[in-house]
PDB file of C-alpha atoms and ligand atoms in Angstrom:
ATOM      1  CA  UNK A 807     -46.630  34.041 292.549  1.00  0.00           C
ATOM      2  CA  UNK A 808     -43.137  35.233 291.838  1.00  0.00           C
ATOM      3  CA  UNK A 809     -40.481  32.531 291.376  1.00  0.00           C
ATOM      4  CA  UNK A 810     -37.363  34.595 291.777  1.00  0.00           C
ATOM      5  CA  UNK A 811     -34.472  33.027 293.669  1.00  0.00           C
ATOM      6  CA  UNK A 812     -33.177  34.454 296.925  1.00  0.00           C
ATOM      7  CA  UNK A 813     -29.857  33.445 298.395  1.00  0.00           C
ATOM      8  CA  UNK A 814     -29.649  34.388 302.077  1.00  0.00           C
ATOM      9  CA  UNK A 815     -26.182  34.646 303.624  1.00  0.00           C
ATOM     10  CA  UNK A 816     -25.902  35.250 307.353  1.00  0.00           C
ATOM     11  CA  UNK A 817     -23.063  35.015 309.786  1.00  0.00           C
ATOM     12  CA  UNK A 818     -20.658  36.644 312.194  1.00  0.00           C
ATOM     13  CA  UNK A 819     -18.901  39.958 311.716  1.00  0.00           C
ATOM     14  CA  UNK A 820     -16.254  40.064 309.078  1.00  0.00           C
ATOM     15  CA  UNK A 821     -16.272  36.441 308.048  1.00  0.00           C
ATOM     16  CA  UNK A 822     -16.365  37.071 304.330  1.00  0.00           C
ATOM     17  CA  UNK A 823     -20.103  37.251 303.717  1.00  0.00           C
ATOM     18  CA  UNK A 824     -19.888  40.220 301.407  1.00  0.00           C
ATOM     19  CA  UNK A 825     -16.931  38.780 299.446  1.00  0.00           C
ATOM     20  CA  UNK A 826     -18.933  35.638 298.802  1.00  0.00           C
ATOM     21  CA  UNK A 827     -22.231  37.428 298.166  1.00  0.00           C
ATOM     22  CA  UNK A 828     -20.627  39.764 295.613  1.00  0.00           C
ATOM     23  CA  UNK A 829     -18.820  36.977 293.790  1.00  0.00           C
ATOM     24  CA  UNK A 830     -21.942  34.855 293.684  1.00  0.00           C
ATOM     25  CA  UNK A 831     -24.114  37.693 292.403  1.00  0.00           C
ATOM     26  CA  UNK A 832     -21.558  38.526 289.739  1.00  0.00           C
ATOM     27  CA  UNK A 833     -21.286  34.936 288.563  1.00  0.00           C
ATOM     28  CA  UNK A 834     -25.037  34.356 288.429  1.00  0.00           C
ATOM     29  CA  UNK A 835     -26.093  37.858 287.361  1.00  0.00           C
ATOM     30  CA  UNK A 836     -28.155  38.275 290.505  1.00  0.00           C
ATOM     31  CA  UNK A 837     -28.556  41.558 292.372  1.00  0.00           C
ATOM     32  CA  UNK A 838     -26.369  41.910 295.447  1.00  0.00           C
ATOM     33  CA  UNK A 839     -27.793  43.594 298.541  1.00  0.00           C
ATOM     34  CA  UNK A 840     -25.504  44.352 301.488  1.00  0.00           C
ATOM     35  CA  UNK A 841     -28.035  44.680 304.309  1.00  0.00           C
ATOM     36  CA  UNK A 842     -25.275  45.596 306.774  1.00  0.00           C
ATOM     37  CA  UNK A 843     -24.547  48.725 304.748  1.00  0.00           C
ATOM     38  CA  UNK A 844     -28.111  49.849 305.428  1.00  0.00           C
ATOM     39  CA  UNK A 845     -27.704  49.508 309.211  1.00  0.00           C
ATOM     40  CA  UNK A 846     -24.314  51.195 308.965  1.00  0.00           C
ATOM     41  CA  UNK A 847     -25.769  54.155 307.045  1.00  0.00           C
ATOM     42  CA  UNK A 848     -28.513  54.522 309.649  1.00  0.00           C
ATOM     43  CA  UNK A 849     -25.848  54.434 312.387  1.00  0.00           C
ATOM     44  CA  UNK A 850     -23.910  57.159 310.560  1.00  0.00           C
ATOM     45  CA  UNK A 851     -27.015  59.342 310.431  1.00  0.00           C
ATOM     46  CA  UNK A 852     -27.624  58.733 314.151  1.00  0.00           C
ATOM     47  CA  UNK A 853     -24.018  59.697 314.960  1.00  0.00           C
ATOM     48  CA  UNK A 854     -24.078  62.853 312.877  1.00  0.00           C
ATOM     49  CA  UNK A 855     -27.437  63.979 314.208  1.00  0.00           C
ATOM     50  CA  UNK A 856     -27.032  62.899 317.831  1.00  0.00           C
ATOM     51  CA  UNK A 857     -30.173  60.791 317.710  1.00  0.00           C
ATOM     52  CA  UNK A 858     -31.134  59.718 321.206  1.00  0.00           C
ATOM     53  CA  UNK A 859     -31.538  55.947 320.908  1.00  0.00           C
ATOM     54  CA  UNK A 860     -33.525  55.753 324.142  1.00  0.00           C
ATOM     55  CA  UNK A 861     -36.144  58.123 322.774  1.00  0.00           C
ATOM     56  CA  UNK A 862     -38.522  56.155 320.517  1.00  0.00           C
ATOM     57  CA  UNK A 863     -40.142  59.262 319.052  1.00  0.00           C
ATOM     58  CA  UNK A 864     -36.728  60.677 318.147  1.00  0.00           C
ATOM     59  CA  UNK A 865     -35.738  57.397 316.497  1.00  0.00           C
ATOM     60  CA  UNK A 866     -38.996  57.238 314.498  1.00  0.00           C
ATOM     61  CA  UNK A 867     -38.562  60.852 313.422  1.00  0.00           C
ATOM     62  CA  UNK A 868     -34.972  60.215 312.344  1.00  0.00           C
ATOM     63  CA  UNK A 869     -36.009  57.176 310.292  1.00  0.00           C
ATOM     64  CA  UNK A 870     -38.455  59.323 308.351  1.00  0.00           C
ATOM     65  CA  UNK A 871     -35.561  61.574 307.346  1.00  0.00           C
ATOM     66  CA  UNK A 872     -33.292  58.753 306.176  1.00  0.00           C
ATOM     67  CA  UNK A 873     -33.363  57.818 302.494  1.00  0.00           C
ATOM     68  CA  UNK A 874     -31.077  55.013 301.424  1.00  0.00           C
ATOM     69  CA  UNK A 875     -30.250  53.928 297.916  1.00  0.00           C
ATOM     70  CA  UNK A 876     -27.948  51.326 296.431  1.00  0.00           C
ATOM     71  CA  UNK A 877     -25.973  51.914 293.272  1.00  0.00           C
ATOM     72  CA  UNK A 878     -24.212  48.922 291.915  1.00  0.00           C
ATOM     73  CA  UNK A 879     -21.021  49.369 289.933  1.00  0.00           C
ATOM     74  CA  UNK A 880     -19.557  46.073 288.788  1.00  0.00           C
ATOM     75  CA  UNK A 881     -21.127  44.362 291.787  1.00  0.00           C
ATOM     76  CA  UNK A 882     -19.433  46.669 294.267  1.00  0.00           C
ATOM     77  CA  UNK A 883     -22.332  47.972 296.247  1.00  0.00           C
ATOM     78  CA  UNK A 884     -22.380  51.700 296.850  1.00  0.00           C
ATOM     79  CA  UNK A 885     -24.879  53.214 299.206  1.00  0.00           C
ATOM     80  CA  UNK A 886     -26.133  56.762 299.461  1.00  0.00           C
ATOM     81  CA  UNK A 887     -27.602  58.362 302.558  1.00  0.00           C
ATOM     82  CA  UNK A 888     -29.886  61.201 301.518  1.00  0.00           C
ATOM     83  CA  UNK A 889     -28.092  61.341 298.163  1.00  0.00           C
ATOM     84  CA  UNK A 890     -24.603  61.490 299.694  1.00  0.00           C
ATOM     85  CA  UNK A 891     -22.220  58.637 298.845  1.00  0.00           C
ATOM     86  CA  UNK A 892     -21.242  57.159 302.243  1.00  0.00           C
ATOM     87  CA  UNK A 893     -19.841  53.746 301.250  1.00  0.00           C
ATOM     88  CA  UNK A 894     -16.390  54.490 302.663  1.00  0.00           C
ATOM     89  CA  UNK A 895     -17.368  56.354 305.793  1.00  0.00           C
ATOM     90  CA  UNK A 896     -19.730  53.606 306.972  1.00  0.00           C
ATOM     91  CA  UNK A 897     -16.823  51.098 307.084  1.00  0.00           C
ATOM     92  CA  UNK A 898     -14.793  53.182 309.524  1.00  0.00           C
ATOM     93  CA  UNK A 899     -14.463  52.540 313.227  1.00  0.00           C
ATOM     94  CA  UNK A 900     -16.865  55.171 314.637  1.00  0.00           C
ATOM     95  CA  UNK A 901     -19.721  53.586 312.686  1.00  0.00           C
ATOM     96  CA  UNK A 902     -18.558  50.021 313.448  1.00  0.00           C
ATOM     97  CA  UNK A 903     -18.615  50.886 317.146  1.00  0.00           C
ATOM     98  CA  UNK A 904     -22.144  52.232 316.995  1.00  0.00           C
ATOM     99  CA  UNK A 905     -23.907  50.022 314.457  1.00  0.00           C
ATOM    100  CA  UNK A 906     -24.864  47.026 316.602  1.00  0.00           C
ATOM    101  CA  UNK A 907     -26.661  49.214 319.129  1.00  0.00           C
ATOM    102  CA  UNK A 908     -28.553  50.955 316.352  1.00  0.00           C
ATOM    103  CA  UNK A 909     -29.379  47.646 314.653  1.00  0.00           C
ATOM    104  CA  UNK A 910     -30.837  46.338 317.924  1.00  0.00           C
ATOM    105  CA  UNK A 911     -33.625  48.942 317.882  1.00  0.00           C
ATOM    106  CA  UNK A 912     -37.049  47.574 316.969  1.00  0.00           C
ATOM    107  CA  UNK A 913     -38.037  50.630 314.925  1.00  0.00           C
ATOM    108  CA  UNK A 914     -34.845  50.489 312.892  1.00  0.00           C
ATOM    109  CA  UNK A 915     -35.205  46.773 312.134  1.00  0.00           C
ATOM    110  CA  UNK A 916     -38.849  47.102 311.168  1.00  0.00           C
ATOM    111  CA  UNK A 917     -38.020  49.768 308.592  1.00  0.00           C
ATOM    112  CA  UNK A 918     -34.920  48.057 307.170  1.00  0.00           C
ATOM    113  CA  UNK A 919     -36.626  44.661 306.866  1.00  0.00           C
ATOM    114  CA  UNK A 920     -39.549  46.270 305.055  1.00  0.00           C
ATOM    115  CA  UNK A 921     -37.171  47.836 302.514  1.00  0.00           C
ATOM    116  CA  UNK A 922     -35.188  44.601 302.128  1.00  0.00           C
ATOM    117  CA  UNK A 923     -38.302  42.514 301.521  1.00  0.00           C
ATOM    118  CA  UNK A 924     -39.388  44.966 298.857  1.00  0.00           C
ATOM    119  CA  UNK A 925     -36.051  44.521 297.054  1.00  0.00           C
ATOM    120  CA  UNK A 926     -36.553  40.765 296.998  1.00  0.00           C
ATOM    121  CA  UNK A 927     -40.084  40.801 295.605  1.00  0.00           C
ATOM    122  CA  UNK A 928     -39.416  40.024 291.969  1.00  0.00           C
ATOM    123  CA  UNK A 929     -35.703  39.786 291.271  1.00  0.00           C
ATOM    124  CA  UNK A 930     -33.043  37.135 291.840  1.00  0.00           C
ATOM    125  CA  UNK A 931     -30.943  38.427 294.701  1.00  0.00           C
ATOM    126  CA  UNK A 932     -28.119  37.552 297.035  1.00  0.00           C
ATOM    127  CA  UNK A 933     -28.494  39.345 300.351  1.00  0.00           C
ATOM    128  CA  UNK A 934     -26.068  39.112 303.246  1.00  0.00           C
ATOM    129  CA  UNK A 935     -26.582  40.086 306.879  1.00  0.00           C
ATOM    130  CA  UNK A 936     -27.580  38.667 310.236  1.00  0.00           C
ATOM    131  CA  UNK A 937     -31.287  37.859 309.943  1.00  0.00           C
ATOM    132  CA  UNK A 938     -31.791  37.280 306.227  1.00  0.00           C
ATOM    133  CA  UNK A 939     -32.567  33.570 306.451  1.00  0.00           C
ATOM    134  CA  UNK A 940     -34.550  33.892 309.682  1.00  0.00           C
ATOM    135  CA  UNK A 941     -36.546  37.140 309.498  1.00  0.00           C
ATOM    136  CA  UNK A 942     -36.221  38.840 306.112  1.00  0.00           C
ATOM    137  CA  UNK A 943     -36.612  35.817 303.799  1.00  0.00           C
ATOM    138  CA  UNK A 944     -37.467  32.803 305.959  1.00  0.00           C
ATOM    139  CA  UNK A 945     -38.488  30.810 302.876  1.00  0.00           C
ATOM    140  CA  UNK A 946     -35.347  31.527 300.831  1.00  0.00           C
ATOM    141  CA  UNK A 947     -34.390  28.353 298.925  1.00  0.00           C
ATOM    142  CA  UNK A 948     -30.677  28.704 299.708  1.00  0.00           C
ATOM    143  CA  UNK A 949     -29.441  29.785 303.120  1.00  0.00           C
ATOM    144  CA  UNK A 950     -25.819  29.866 304.151  1.00  0.00           C
ATOM    145  CA  UNK A 951     -24.550  30.537 307.643  1.00  0.00           C
ATOM    146  CA  UNK A 952     -20.950  31.711 307.571  1.00  0.00           C
ATOM    147  CA  UNK A 953     -18.378  31.504 310.261  1.00  0.00           C
ATOM    148  CA  UNK A 954     -14.570  31.613 310.585  1.00  0.00           C
ATOM    149  CA  UNK A 955     -11.933  31.640 313.296  1.00  0.00           C
ATOM    150  CA  UNK A 956     -12.210  34.992 315.180  1.00  0.00           C
ATOM    151  CA  UNK A 957      -8.446  35.687 314.895  1.00  0.00           C
ATOM    152  CA  UNK A 958      -8.502  35.179 311.142  1.00  0.00           C
ATOM    153  CA  UNK A 959     -11.549  37.426 310.858  1.00  0.00           C
ATOM    154  CA  UNK A 960      -9.820  40.195 312.815  1.00  0.00           C
ATOM    155  CA  UNK A 961      -6.698  39.916 310.646  1.00  0.00           C
ATOM    156  CA  UNK A 962      -8.755  40.141 307.461  1.00  0.00           C
ATOM    157  CA  UNK A 963     -10.656  43.204 308.678  1.00  0.00           C
ATOM    158  CA  UNK A 964      -7.463  44.837 309.995  1.00  0.00           C
ATOM    159  CA  UNK A 965      -5.817  44.515 306.583  1.00  0.00           C
ATOM    160  CA  UNK A 966      -8.850  46.133 305.018  1.00  0.00           C
ATOM    161  CA  UNK A 967      -9.115  49.135 307.306  1.00  0.00           C
ATOM    162  CA  UNK A 968      -5.572  49.993 308.337  1.00  0.00           C
ATOM    163  CA  UNK A 969      -4.835  51.726 305.026  1.00  0.00           C
ATOM    164  CA  UNK A 970      -7.522  54.309 305.769  1.00  0.00           C
ATOM    165  CA  UNK A 971      -7.286  54.245 309.568  1.00  0.00           C
ATOM    166  CA  UNK A 972      -3.589  53.603 310.350  1.00  0.00           C
ATOM    167  CA  UNK A 973      -4.002  54.325 314.073  1.00  0.00           C
ATOM    168  CA  UNK A 974      -6.352  51.409 314.626  1.00  0.00           C
ATOM    169  CA  UNK A 975      -4.593  48.340 316.066  1.00  0.00           C
ATOM    170  CA  UNK A 976      -5.263  44.657 315.406  1.00  0.00           C
ATOM    171  CA  UNK A 977      -6.322  44.268 319.055  1.00  0.00           C
ATOM    172  CA  UNK A 978      -8.906  47.018 318.689  1.00  0.00           C
ATOM    173  CA  UNK A 979     -10.313  45.370 315.587  1.00  0.00           C
ATOM    174  CA  UNK A 980     -10.464  42.002 317.387  1.00  0.00           C
ATOM    175  CA  UNK A 981     -12.285  43.582 320.356  1.00  0.00           C
ATOM    176  CA  UNK A 982     -14.686  45.433 318.114  1.00  0.00           C
ATOM    177  CA  UNK A 983     -15.648  42.255 316.230  1.00  0.00           C
ATOM    178  CA  UNK A 984     -16.077  40.306 319.472  1.00  0.00           C
ATOM    179  CA  UNK A 985     -18.236  43.078 320.871  1.00  0.00           C
ATOM    180  CA  UNK A 986     -20.441  43.152 317.750  1.00  0.00           C
ATOM    181  CA  UNK A 987     -20.817  39.368 317.660  1.00  0.00           C
ATOM    182  CA  UNK A 988     -21.903  39.430 321.290  1.00  0.00           C
ATOM    183  CA  UNK A 989     -24.368  42.271 320.731  1.00  0.00           C
ATOM    184  CA  UNK A 990     -25.758  40.700 317.540  1.00  0.00           C
ATOM    185  CA  UNK A 991     -26.282  37.225 319.023  1.00  0.00           C
ATOM    186  CA  UNK A 992     -27.794  38.386 322.311  1.00  0.00           C
ATOM    187  CA  UNK A 993     -30.144  41.176 321.227  1.00  0.00           C
ATOM    188  CA  UNK A 994     -33.897  40.706 321.639  1.00  0.00           C
ATOM    189  CA  UNK A 995     -34.954  41.669 318.111  1.00  0.00           C
ATOM    190  CA  UNK A 996     -34.010  39.075 315.465  1.00  0.00           C
ATOM    191  CA  UNK A 997     -30.705  38.005 317.017  1.00  0.00           C
ATOM    192  CA  UNK A 998     -28.056  36.447 314.816  1.00  0.00           C
ATOM    193  CA  UNK A 999     -28.855  32.756 314.860  1.00  0.00           C
ATOM    194  CA  UNK A1000     -28.528  30.009 312.278  1.00  0.00           C
ATOM    195  CA  UNK A1001     -31.836  29.166 310.595  1.00  0.00           C
ATOM    196  CA  UNK A1002     -32.599  25.452 311.013  1.00  0.00           C
ATOM    197  CA  UNK A1003     -32.292  24.936 307.273  1.00  0.00           C
ATOM    198  CA  UNK A1004     -29.136  27.017 306.764  1.00  0.00           C
ATOM    199  CA  UNK A1005     -25.965  25.275 305.632  1.00  0.00           C
ATOM    200  CA  UNK A1006     -22.889  26.110 307.694  1.00  0.00           C
ATOM    201  CA  UNK A1007     -19.925  27.432 305.770  1.00  0.00           C
ATOM    202  CA  UNK A1008     -16.738  27.765 307.819  1.00  0.00           C
ATOM    203  CA  UNK A1009     -14.277  29.550 305.574  1.00  0.00           C
ATOM    204  CA  UNK A1010     -11.281  29.736 307.950  1.00  0.00           C
ATOM    205  CA  UNK A1011      -9.251  27.655 305.548  1.00  0.00           C
ATOM    206  CA  UNK A1012     -11.047  28.302 302.298  1.00  0.00           C
ATOM    207  CA  UNK A1013      -9.940  30.579 299.497  1.00  0.00           C
ATOM    208  CA  UNK A1014     -12.509  32.970 297.997  1.00  0.00           C
ATOM    209  CA  UNK A1015     -12.696  30.656 294.956  1.00  0.00           C
ATOM    210  CA  UNK A1016     -13.409  27.612 297.121  1.00  0.00           C
ATOM    211  CA  UNK A1017     -16.167  29.310 299.069  1.00  0.00           C
ATOM    212  CA  UNK A1018     -17.696  30.545 295.832  1.00  0.00           C
ATOM    213  CA  UNK A1019     -17.740  27.008 294.459  1.00  0.00           C
ATOM    214  CA  UNK A1020     -19.361  25.752 297.680  1.00  0.00           C
ATOM    215  CA  UNK A1021     -22.195  28.248 297.211  1.00  0.00           C
ATOM    216  CA  UNK A1022     -22.532  27.715 293.455  1.00  0.00           C
ATOM    217  CA  UNK A1023     -22.957  23.988 294.039  1.00  0.00           C
ATOM    218  CA  UNK A1024     -26.053  24.842 296.089  1.00  0.00           C
ATOM    219  CA  UNK A1025     -27.583  27.501 293.865  1.00  0.00           C
ATOM    220  CA  UNK A1026     -26.938  26.215 290.344  1.00  0.00           C
ATOM    221  CA  UNK A1027     -29.241  23.178 290.608  1.00  0.00           C
ATOM    222  CA  UNK A1028     -32.117  25.591 291.285  1.00  0.00           C
ATOM    223  CA  UNK A1029     -31.453  27.458 288.070  1.00  0.00           C
ATOM    224  CA  UNK A1030     -31.849  24.301 286.034  1.00  0.00           C
ATOM    225  CA  UNK A1031     -35.124  23.186 287.607  1.00  0.00           C
TER     226      UNK A1031
HETATM  227  O1  CDP B1573     -19.182  43.527 307.274  1.00  0.00           O
HETATM  228  P1  CDP B1573     -19.440  43.096 308.699  1.00  0.00           P
HETATM  229  O2  CDP B1573     -19.619  41.621 308.813  1.00  0.00           O
HETATM  230  O3  CDP B1573     -18.444  43.619 309.656  1.00  0.00           O
HETATM  231  O4  CDP B1573     -20.797  43.738 309.180  1.00  0.00           O
HETATM  232  P2  CDP B1573     -22.006  44.271 308.343  1.00  0.00           P
HETATM  233  O5  CDP B1573     -22.614  43.173 307.533  1.00  0.00           O
HETATM  234  O6  CDP B1573     -21.588  45.504 307.634  1.00  0.00           O
HETATM  235  O7  CDP B1573     -23.082  44.635 309.485  1.00  0.00           O
HETATM  236  C1  CDP B1573     -22.827  45.642 310.424  1.00  0.00           C
HETATM  237  C2  CDP B1573     -23.769  45.459 311.620  1.00  0.00           C
HETATM  238  O8  CDP B1573     -25.119  45.699 311.192  1.00  0.00           O
HETATM  239  C3  CDP B1573     -23.794  44.081 312.259  1.00  0.00           C
HETATM  240  O9  CDP B1573     -22.797  43.909 313.240  1.00  0.00           O
HETATM  241  C4  CDP B1573     -25.202  44.049 312.872  1.00  0.00           C
HETATM  242  O10 CDP B1573     -25.223  44.698 314.113  1.00  0.00           O
HETATM  243  C5  CDP B1573     -26.018  44.866 311.897  1.00  0.00           C
HETATM  244  N1  CDP B1573     -26.796  44.062 310.946  1.00  0.00           N
HETATM  245  C6  CDP B1573     -27.998  43.534 311.363  1.00  0.00           C
HETATM  246  O11 CDP B1573     -28.370  43.680 312.513  1.00  0.00           O
HETATM  247  N2  CDP B1573     -28.797  42.846 310.502  1.00  0.00           N
HETATM  248  C7  CDP B1573     -28.409  42.655 309.229  1.00  0.00           C
HETATM  249  N3  CDP B1573     -29.217  42.014 308.405  1.00  0.00           N
HETATM  250  C8  CDP B1573     -27.168  43.159 308.781  1.00  0.00           C
HETATM  251  C9  CDP B1573     -26.360  43.851 309.676  1.00  0.00           C
END
């Protein structure tokens, strides 16, 4: 049996999961997997190819034509969609608007979860997303469930995106996050929910260093045992 360590980080949209996951992976020399980037890349493919989400056969066919790969450079995760680097495009509003609907599809989840579980087979990893501690790695030894004040989350995301998309307003970002949280928590397939054994981490008033320390305090004891 493999005894690699998996750290599962779930939580609401834009509450700092990837900042924490990256920092943690860097500090511990674990592999970082941004599961949201996978759903975003699938959503980008669906947008570009007008995939009809109501047509199961079309969705299955599209999934066969999607090849995703991560390339890690200094713990910044870069993703390719059929060999094209799409890391920037998947963060923009058109994809953000579409991704939760795409991620709610059973066929899409089945395929992404299969790929994610494969990545966690033998290596120490930190994976962030919505269903990592509940569906992808239900036996992960460390599970964090992140949350933060919705206004703070919107401000953080706005700062991130308005350099590349100056026309997007703070209100639009706020609405988009609220919409995604609603879609993610109410969908039928693996909704966003805290696993019973996940520790809540509200980072509204925490600095990145403080949240990193919070997580390290939970993972480091496992490395010594
Ligand atoms: O970075 P942010 O918190 O805004 O979102 P993300 O992690 O990039 O995820 C984008 C979307 O993908 C989420 O709103 C979910 O709809 C979906 N997702 C999911 O369903 N399951 C995951 N494990 C990760 C993301």
